[in-house]
Amino acid sequence: MSSDCSTENTTREIAPFEDAAKFHGHVCPGLTIGYIAAKAGIEKLETERDIDEELVTIVENDACGVDAVQVLTGCTIGKGNLIYKDHAKQVFTFICRDSKKAVRVALKASFNIDNIDPKVSELRPKVMSGTATDEEVKEFRERMDGISVTMRNTPVDEMFEVKFVDAKIPGKARIFNSVQCTKCGEMMAESRARVQNGEYICIPCYEEYNRGW
Ligand SMILES: [Zn+2]
Ligand SMILES: [Zn+2]
């Protein structure tokens, strides 16, 4: 298998939705948003699942969809090519280091799952608060599955804005020096160390020290 993300890949494979659902644990509209967004990004970049950090994904939320993004793109926190920005927006940017192309996929404001199935807005509060009957929980799950299917059958452009953007390409994962916390004795990357009275201290110890000040 080719390890670059060039346009010469003719064997492009996109993981089936079932793989994302298995990884995530349930089927929900959020997971489906991530699935469709990642598929759109990969297709527009004419690439495939990441093998060695050729792809970089920036996610602007930490919701269900990020799990689908990881399965489809192969970008993970562990590899350092999944970048999380806490914007609470359903926006995903897929970057190919080789072609230097970036695609931004943003959920349109017009998208609303209650328009697909109005009954879920009735069931949701009951299910979330634990007051739903078994029957209602079952119906809720079935309707979630139905919404997911409808979303996946909807033309991408109806749900998302998908466009090439200029993106700064983040550097590859770096290895930092390790230093020891003078308080708890555990090691940490130097780049994250805090300094207190001229000595290295880890973030949890530092926050404990500063609490209430
Ligand atoms: Zn979910
Ligand atoms: Zn510490």
PDB file of C-alpha atoms and ligand atoms in Angstrom:
ATOM      1  CA  MET A   1       0.000   0.000   0.000  1.00  0.00           C
ATOM      2  CA  SER A   2       1.238   3.461  -0.863  1.00  0.00           C
ATOM      3  CA  SER A   3       2.252   5.498   2.135  1.00  0.00           C
ATOM      4  CA  ASP A   4       1.765   8.933   0.625  1.00  0.00           C
ATOM      5  CA  CYS A   5      -1.493  10.724   0.147  1.00  0.00           C
ATOM      6  CA  SER A   6      -1.075  11.598  -3.480  1.00  0.00           C
ATOM      7  CA  THR A   7      -3.690  11.448  -6.168  1.00  0.00           C
ATOM      8  CA  GLU A   8      -2.169   8.258  -7.539  1.00  0.00           C
ATOM      9  CA  ASN A   9      -3.953   6.105  -5.030  1.00  0.00           C
ATOM     10  CA  THR A  10      -6.403   4.042  -6.976  1.00  0.00           C
ATOM     11  CA  THR A  11      -7.102   1.601  -4.178  1.00  0.00           C
ATOM     12  CA  ARG A  12      -8.700   4.142  -1.907  1.00  0.00           C
ATOM     13  CA  GLU A  13     -10.629   2.429   0.797  1.00  0.00           C
ATOM     14  CA  ILE A  14     -13.021   4.094   3.153  1.00  0.00           C
ATOM     15  CA  ALA A  15     -14.029   2.216   6.278  1.00  0.00           C
ATOM     16  CA  PRO A  16     -17.699   1.217   6.353  1.00  0.00           C
ATOM     17  CA  PHE A  17     -20.017   2.989   8.783  1.00  0.00           C
ATOM     18  CA  GLU A  18     -20.289  -0.233  10.819  1.00  0.00           C
ATOM     19  CA  ASP A  19     -16.594   0.037  11.735  1.00  0.00           C
ATOM     20  CA  ALA A  20     -17.133   3.514  13.142  1.00  0.00           C
ATOM     21  CA  ALA A  21     -20.268   2.384  15.022  1.00  0.00           C
ATOM     22  CA  LYS A  22     -18.398  -0.555  16.528  1.00  0.00           C
ATOM     23  CA  PHE A  23     -15.554   1.677  17.683  1.00  0.00           C
ATOM     24  CA  HIS A  24     -17.948   4.286  19.112  1.00  0.00           C
ATOM     25  CA  GLY A  25     -20.340   1.818  20.759  1.00  0.00           C
ATOM     26  CA  HIS A  26     -23.636   3.098  19.387  1.00  0.00           C
ATOM     27  CA  VAL A  27     -25.218   4.654  16.319  1.00  0.00           C
ATOM     28  CA  CYS A  28     -26.123   8.307  16.730  1.00  0.00           C
ATOM     29  CA  PRO A  29     -26.451  11.429  14.566  1.00  0.00           C
ATOM     30  CA  GLY A  30     -23.209  12.832  16.004  1.00  0.00           C
ATOM     31  CA  LEU A  31     -21.210   9.788  14.917  1.00  0.00           C
ATOM     32  CA  THR A  32     -22.861  10.026  11.513  1.00  0.00           C
ATOM     33  CA  ILE A  33     -21.843  13.690  11.173  1.00  0.00           C
ATOM     34  CA  GLY A  34     -18.209  12.709  11.753  1.00  0.00           C
ATOM     35  CA  TYR A  35     -18.480   9.775   9.357  1.00  0.00           C
ATOM     36  CA  ILE A  36     -19.891  11.834   6.503  1.00  0.00           C
ATOM     37  CA  ALA A  37     -17.472  14.710   7.140  1.00  0.00           C
ATOM     38  CA  ALA A  38     -14.407  12.441   7.160  1.00  0.00           C
ATOM     39  CA  LYS A  39     -15.559  10.592   4.049  1.00  0.00           C
ATOM     40  CA  ALA A  40     -16.111  13.894   2.251  1.00  0.00           C
ATOM     41  CA  GLY A  41     -12.697  15.160   3.333  1.00  0.00           C
ATOM     42  CA  ILE A  42     -10.846  12.010   2.285  1.00  0.00           C
ATOM     43  CA  GLU A  43     -12.604  11.930  -1.077  1.00  0.00           C
ATOM     44  CA  LYS A  44     -11.969  15.597  -1.798  1.00  0.00           C
ATOM     45  CA  LEU A  45      -8.279  15.184  -0.912  1.00  0.00           C
ATOM     46  CA  GLU A  46      -8.187  12.020  -3.023  1.00  0.00           C
ATOM     47  CA  THR A  47      -6.363  10.248  -0.264  1.00  0.00           C
ATOM     48  CA  GLU A  48      -6.926   7.312   2.050  1.00  0.00           C
ATOM     49  CA  ARG A  49      -6.561   6.339   5.696  1.00  0.00           C
ATOM     50  CA  ASP A  50      -3.388   7.668   7.277  1.00  0.00           C
ATOM     51  CA  ILE A  51      -0.450   5.342   7.745  1.00  0.00           C
ATOM     52  CA  ASP A  52       2.391   7.537   8.898  1.00  0.00           C
ATOM     53  CA  GLU A  53       1.233  11.043   9.651  1.00  0.00           C
ATOM     54  CA  GLU A  54       0.692  12.105   6.031  1.00  0.00           C
ATOM     55  CA  LEU A  55      -2.797  13.181   6.999  1.00  0.00           C
ATOM     56  CA  VAL A  56      -3.623  15.653   9.698  1.00  0.00           C
ATOM     57  CA  THR A  57      -7.128  16.290  10.987  1.00  0.00           C
ATOM     58  CA  ILE A  58      -8.218  19.283  13.010  1.00  0.00           C
ATOM     59  CA  VAL A  59     -11.492  18.731  14.877  1.00  0.00           C
ATOM     60  CA  GLU A  60     -13.300  21.679  16.414  1.00  0.00           C
ATOM     61  CA  ASN A  61     -15.344  19.644  18.910  1.00  0.00           C
ATOM     62  CA  ASP A  62     -14.930  16.605  21.142  1.00  0.00           C
ATOM     63  CA  ALA A  63     -18.311  15.035  20.387  1.00  0.00           C
ATOM     64  CA  CYS A  64     -19.325  11.587  19.055  1.00  0.00           C
ATOM     65  CA  GLY A  65     -18.270  12.370  15.474  1.00  0.00           C
ATOM     66  CA  VAL A  66     -14.584  12.534  16.384  1.00  0.00           C
ATOM     67  CA  ASP A  67     -14.628   8.752  16.869  1.00  0.00           C
ATOM     68  CA  ALA A  68     -15.726   8.244  13.262  1.00  0.00           C
ATOM     69  CA  VAL A  69     -13.083  10.716  12.117  1.00  0.00           C
ATOM     70  CA  GLN A  70     -10.379   8.635  13.830  1.00  0.00           C
ATOM     71  CA  VAL A  71     -11.582   5.382  12.270  1.00  0.00           C
ATOM     72  CA  LEU A  72     -11.796   6.823   8.760  1.00  0.00           C
ATOM     73  CA  THR A  73      -8.720   9.026   8.694  1.00  0.00           C
ATOM     74  CA  GLY A  74      -6.411   7.023  10.944  1.00  0.00           C
ATOM     75  CA  CYS A  75      -5.523  10.319  12.618  1.00  0.00           C
ATOM     76  CA  THR A  76      -5.276   9.869  16.373  1.00  0.00           C
ATOM     77  CA  ILE A  77      -4.215  11.775  19.468  1.00  0.00           C
ATOM     78  CA  GLY A  78      -1.508   9.158  19.992  1.00  0.00           C
ATOM     79  CA  LYS A  79       0.085   9.799  16.604  1.00  0.00           C
ATOM     80  CA  GLY A  80      -0.142  13.525  17.105  1.00  0.00           C
ATOM     81  CA  ASN A  81      -2.019  14.117  13.862  1.00  0.00           C
ATOM     82  CA  LEU A  82      -5.442  14.625  15.409  1.00  0.00           C
ATOM     83  CA  ILE A  83      -5.622  18.176  16.650  1.00  0.00           C
ATOM     84  CA  TYR A  84      -8.457  19.163  18.938  1.00  0.00           C
ATOM     85  CA  LYS A  85      -9.653  22.738  19.157  1.00  0.00           C
ATOM     86  CA  ASP A  86     -12.305  23.394  21.769  1.00  0.00           C
ATOM     87  CA  HIS A  87     -14.640  25.513  19.641  1.00  0.00           C
ATOM     88  CA  ALA A  88     -17.738  23.318  20.089  1.00  0.00           C
ATOM     89  CA  LYS A  89     -18.368  23.550  16.333  1.00  0.00           C
ATOM     90  CA  GLN A  90     -19.125  20.735  13.911  1.00  0.00           C
ATOM     91  CA  VAL A  91     -16.177  21.692  11.725  1.00  0.00           C
ATOM     92  CA  PHE A  92     -13.421  19.355  10.544  1.00  0.00           C
ATOM     93  CA  THR A  93     -10.323  20.210   8.520  1.00  0.00           C
ATOM     94  CA  PHE A  94      -8.414  17.477   6.709  1.00  0.00           C
ATOM     95  CA  ILE A  95      -4.880  18.248   5.604  1.00  0.00           C
ATOM     96  CA  CYS A  96      -2.583  16.241   3.343  1.00  0.00           C
ATOM     97  CA  ARG A  97       1.083  16.976   3.995  1.00  0.00           C
ATOM     98  CA  ASP A  98       2.234  15.687   0.603  1.00  0.00           C
ATOM     99  CA  SER A  99      -0.140  17.572  -1.661  1.00  0.00           C
ATOM    100  CA  LYS A 100      -0.327  20.466   0.836  1.00  0.00           C
ATOM    101  CA  LYS A 101      -4.056  20.569   0.269  1.00  0.00           C
ATOM    102  CA  ALA A 102      -6.584  21.151   3.019  1.00  0.00           C
ATOM    103  CA  VAL A 103     -10.311  20.613   3.000  1.00  0.00           C
ATOM    104  CA  ARG A 104     -12.640  22.219   5.510  1.00  0.00           C
ATOM    105  CA  VAL A 105     -15.932  20.422   6.124  1.00  0.00           C
ATOM    106  CA  ALA A 106     -18.494  22.400   8.116  1.00  0.00           C
ATOM    107  CA  LEU A 107     -21.983  21.330   9.101  1.00  0.00           C
ATOM    108  CA  LYS A 108     -24.544  23.786   7.727  1.00  0.00           C
ATOM    109  CA  ALA A 109     -26.699  25.746  10.141  1.00  0.00           C
ATOM    110  CA  SER A 110     -29.762  24.462   8.306  1.00  0.00           C
ATOM    111  CA  PHE A 111     -29.101  20.905   9.445  1.00  0.00           C
ATOM    112  CA  ASN A 112     -31.481  19.789  12.185  1.00  0.00           C
ATOM    113  CA  ILE A 113     -32.187  16.191  13.162  1.00  0.00           C
ATOM    114  CA  ASP A 114     -35.600  17.179  14.463  1.00  0.00           C
ATOM    115  CA  ASN A 115     -36.539  18.022  10.883  1.00  0.00           C
ATOM    116  CA  ILE A 116     -35.589  14.494   9.818  1.00  0.00           C
ATOM    117  CA  ASP A 117     -37.625  12.912  12.606  1.00  0.00           C
ATOM    118  CA  PRO A 118     -39.655  15.268  14.856  1.00  0.00           C
ATOM    119  CA  LYS A 119     -40.552  12.423  17.209  1.00  0.00           C
ATOM    120  CA  VAL A 120     -37.022  12.258  18.663  1.00  0.00           C
ATOM    121  CA  SER A 121     -37.330  15.670  20.328  1.00  0.00           C
ATOM    122  CA  GLU A 122     -40.237  14.195  22.312  1.00  0.00           C
ATOM    123  CA  LEU A 123     -38.390  11.027  23.273  1.00  0.00           C
ATOM    124  CA  ARG A 124     -34.952  12.527  23.933  1.00  0.00           C
ATOM    125  CA  PRO A 125     -35.677  14.231  27.318  1.00  0.00           C
ATOM    126  CA  LYS A 126     -37.306  11.054  28.624  1.00  0.00           C
ATOM    127  CA  VAL A 127     -34.441   8.837  27.514  1.00  0.00           C
ATOM    128  CA  MET A 128     -31.794  11.243  28.817  1.00  0.00           C
ATOM    129  CA  SER A 129     -33.449  11.643  32.212  1.00  0.00           C
ATOM    130  CA  GLY A 130     -33.967   7.903  32.600  1.00  0.00           C
ATOM    131  CA  THR A 131     -37.759   8.168  32.775  1.00  0.00           C
ATOM    132  CA  ALA A 132     -38.436   6.460  29.432  1.00  0.00           C
ATOM    133  CA  THR A 133     -40.027   3.015  29.362  1.00  0.00           C
ATOM    134  CA  ASP A 134     -38.105   0.125  27.755  1.00  0.00           C
ATOM    135  CA  GLU A 135     -40.427   0.476  24.809  1.00  0.00           C
ATOM    136  CA  GLU A 136     -39.590   4.177  24.439  1.00  0.00           C
ATOM    137  CA  VAL A 137     -35.848   3.549  24.709  1.00  0.00           C
ATOM    138  CA  LYS A 138     -36.140   0.942  21.956  1.00  0.00           C
ATOM    139  CA  GLU A 139     -38.126   3.330  19.778  1.00  0.00           C
ATOM    140  CA  PHE A 140     -35.580   6.101  20.399  1.00  0.00           C
ATOM    141  CA  ARG A 141     -32.684   3.843  19.334  1.00  0.00           C
ATOM    142  CA  GLU A 142     -34.565   2.741  16.217  1.00  0.00           C
ATOM    143  CA  ARG A 143     -35.296   6.328  15.280  1.00  0.00           C
ATOM    144  CA  MET A 144     -31.615   7.226  15.816  1.00  0.00           C
ATOM    145  CA  ASP A 145     -30.667   4.424  13.414  1.00  0.00           C
ATOM    146  CA  GLY A 146     -33.229   5.747  10.939  1.00  0.00           C
ATOM    147  CA  ILE A 147     -31.899   9.305  11.187  1.00  0.00           C
ATOM    148  CA  SER A 148     -28.371   8.023  10.615  1.00  0.00           C
ATOM    149  CA  VAL A 149     -29.448   6.173   7.478  1.00  0.00           C
ATOM    150  CA  THR A 150     -31.280   9.238   6.166  1.00  0.00           C
ATOM    151  CA  MET A 151     -28.228  11.410   6.813  1.00  0.00           C
ATOM    152  CA  ARG A 152     -25.944   8.996   4.978  1.00  0.00           C
ATOM    153  CA  ASN A 153     -28.347   8.994   2.006  1.00  0.00           C
ATOM    154  CA  THR A 154     -28.489  12.786   1.880  1.00  0.00           C
ATOM    155  CA  PRO A 155     -26.232  14.503  -0.679  1.00  0.00           C
ATOM    156  CA  VAL A 156     -23.182  15.778   1.239  1.00  0.00           C
ATOM    157  CA  ASP A 157     -23.590  19.339  -0.053  1.00  0.00           C
ATOM    158  CA  GLU A 158     -27.027  19.578   1.534  1.00  0.00           C
ATOM    159  CA  MET A 159     -25.593  18.948   4.987  1.00  0.00           C
ATOM    160  CA  PHE A 160     -22.070  20.325   4.762  1.00  0.00           C
ATOM    161  CA  GLU A 161     -20.033  23.052   3.219  1.00  0.00           C
ATOM    162  CA  VAL A 162     -16.979  21.307   1.774  1.00  0.00           C
ATOM    163  CA  LYS A 163     -14.198  23.450   0.373  1.00  0.00           C
ATOM    164  CA  PHE A 164     -10.466  23.677  -0.121  1.00  0.00           C
ATOM    165  CA  VAL A 165      -8.814  26.133   2.255  1.00  0.00           C
ATOM    166  CA  ASP A 166      -5.331  27.455   2.889  1.00  0.00           C
ATOM    167  CA  ALA A 167      -4.210  25.774   6.052  1.00  0.00           C
ATOM    168  CA  LYS A 168      -0.988  26.006   7.927  1.00  0.00           C
ATOM    169  CA  ILE A 169       0.402  22.490   7.957  1.00  0.00           C
ATOM    170  CA  PRO A 170       1.181  21.510  11.541  1.00  0.00           C
ATOM    171  CA  GLY A 171       4.616  20.049  12.201  1.00  0.00           C
ATOM    172  CA  LYS A 172       5.046  16.329  12.838  1.00  0.00           C
ATOM    173  CA  ALA A 173       4.938  15.035  16.382  1.00  0.00           C
ATOM    174  CA  ARG A 174       8.017  16.077  18.317  1.00  0.00           C
ATOM    175  CA  ILE A 175       9.865  14.405  21.121  1.00  0.00           C
ATOM    176  CA  PHE A 176      10.510  16.695  24.066  1.00  0.00           C
ATOM    177  CA  ASN A 177      13.030  16.393  26.875  1.00  0.00           C
ATOM    178  CA  SER A 178      11.664  14.902  30.050  1.00  0.00           C
ATOM    179  CA  VAL A 179      11.940  16.664  33.380  1.00  0.00           C
ATOM    180  CA  GLN A 180      10.895  15.590  36.861  1.00  0.00           C
ATOM    181  CA  CYS A 181       8.201  17.256  38.960  1.00  0.00           C
ATOM    182  CA  THR A 182       9.779  18.371  42.229  1.00  0.00           C
ATOM    183  CA  LYS A 183       6.501  17.786  44.063  1.00  0.00           C
ATOM    184  CA  CYS A 184       5.185  14.351  42.983  1.00  0.00           C
ATOM    185  CA  GLY A 185       8.377  13.032  41.425  1.00  0.00           C
ATOM    186  CA  GLU A 186       6.732  11.990  38.156  1.00  0.00           C
ATOM    187  CA  MET A 187       8.272  12.750  34.777  1.00  0.00           C
ATOM    188  CA  MET A 188       6.714  15.141  32.232  1.00  0.00           C
ATOM    189  CA  ALA A 189       7.605  16.683  28.894  1.00  0.00           C
ATOM    190  CA  GLU A 190       9.614  19.839  29.402  1.00  0.00           C
ATOM    191  CA  SER A 191       7.252  21.727  27.096  1.00  0.00           C
ATOM    192  CA  ARG A 192       4.405  21.312  29.591  1.00  0.00           C
ATOM    193  CA  ALA A 193       6.323  21.912  32.780  1.00  0.00           C
ATOM    194  CA  ARG A 194       5.395  24.809  35.029  1.00  0.00           C
ATOM    195  CA  VAL A 195       7.985  26.595  37.099  1.00  0.00           C
ATOM    196  CA  GLN A 196       7.404  27.345  40.766  1.00  0.00           C
ATOM    197  CA  ASN A 197      10.093  28.911  42.930  1.00  0.00           C
ATOM    198  CA  GLY A 198      12.546  28.158  40.181  1.00  0.00           C
ATOM    199  CA  GLU A 199      11.714  24.425  40.092  1.00  0.00           C
ATOM    200  CA  TYR A 200       9.831  22.281  37.583  1.00  0.00           C
ATOM    201  CA  ILE A 201       6.344  21.255  38.598  1.00  0.00           C
ATOM    202  CA  CYS A 202       3.713  19.260  36.686  1.00  0.00           C
ATOM    203  CA  ILE A 203       0.343  20.769  35.740  1.00  0.00           C
ATOM    204  CA  PRO A 204      -1.796  18.844  38.305  1.00  0.00           C
ATOM    205  CA  CYS A 205       0.585  19.743  41.143  1.00  0.00           C
ATOM    206  CA  TYR A 206       0.718  23.336  39.940  1.00  0.00           C
ATOM    207  CA  GLU A 207      -3.085  23.595  39.836  1.00  0.00           C
ATOM    208  CA  GLU A 208      -3.345  22.129  43.310  1.00  0.00           C
ATOM    209  CA  TYR A 209      -0.858  24.720  44.552  1.00  0.00           C
ATOM    210  CA  ASN A 210      -2.790  27.555  42.939  1.00  0.00           C
ATOM    211  CA  ARG A 211      -6.287  26.500  43.985  1.00  0.00           C
ATOM    212  CA  GLY A 212      -8.154  29.199  45.854  1.00  0.00           C
ATOM    213  CA  TRP A 213      -5.552  31.889  45.263  1.00  0.00           C
TER     214      TRP A 213
HETATM  215 ZN    ZN B   1     -22.659   8.905  20.027  1.00  0.00          ZN
HETATM  216 ZN    ZN B   2       3.668  16.698  40.092  1.00  0.00          ZN
END
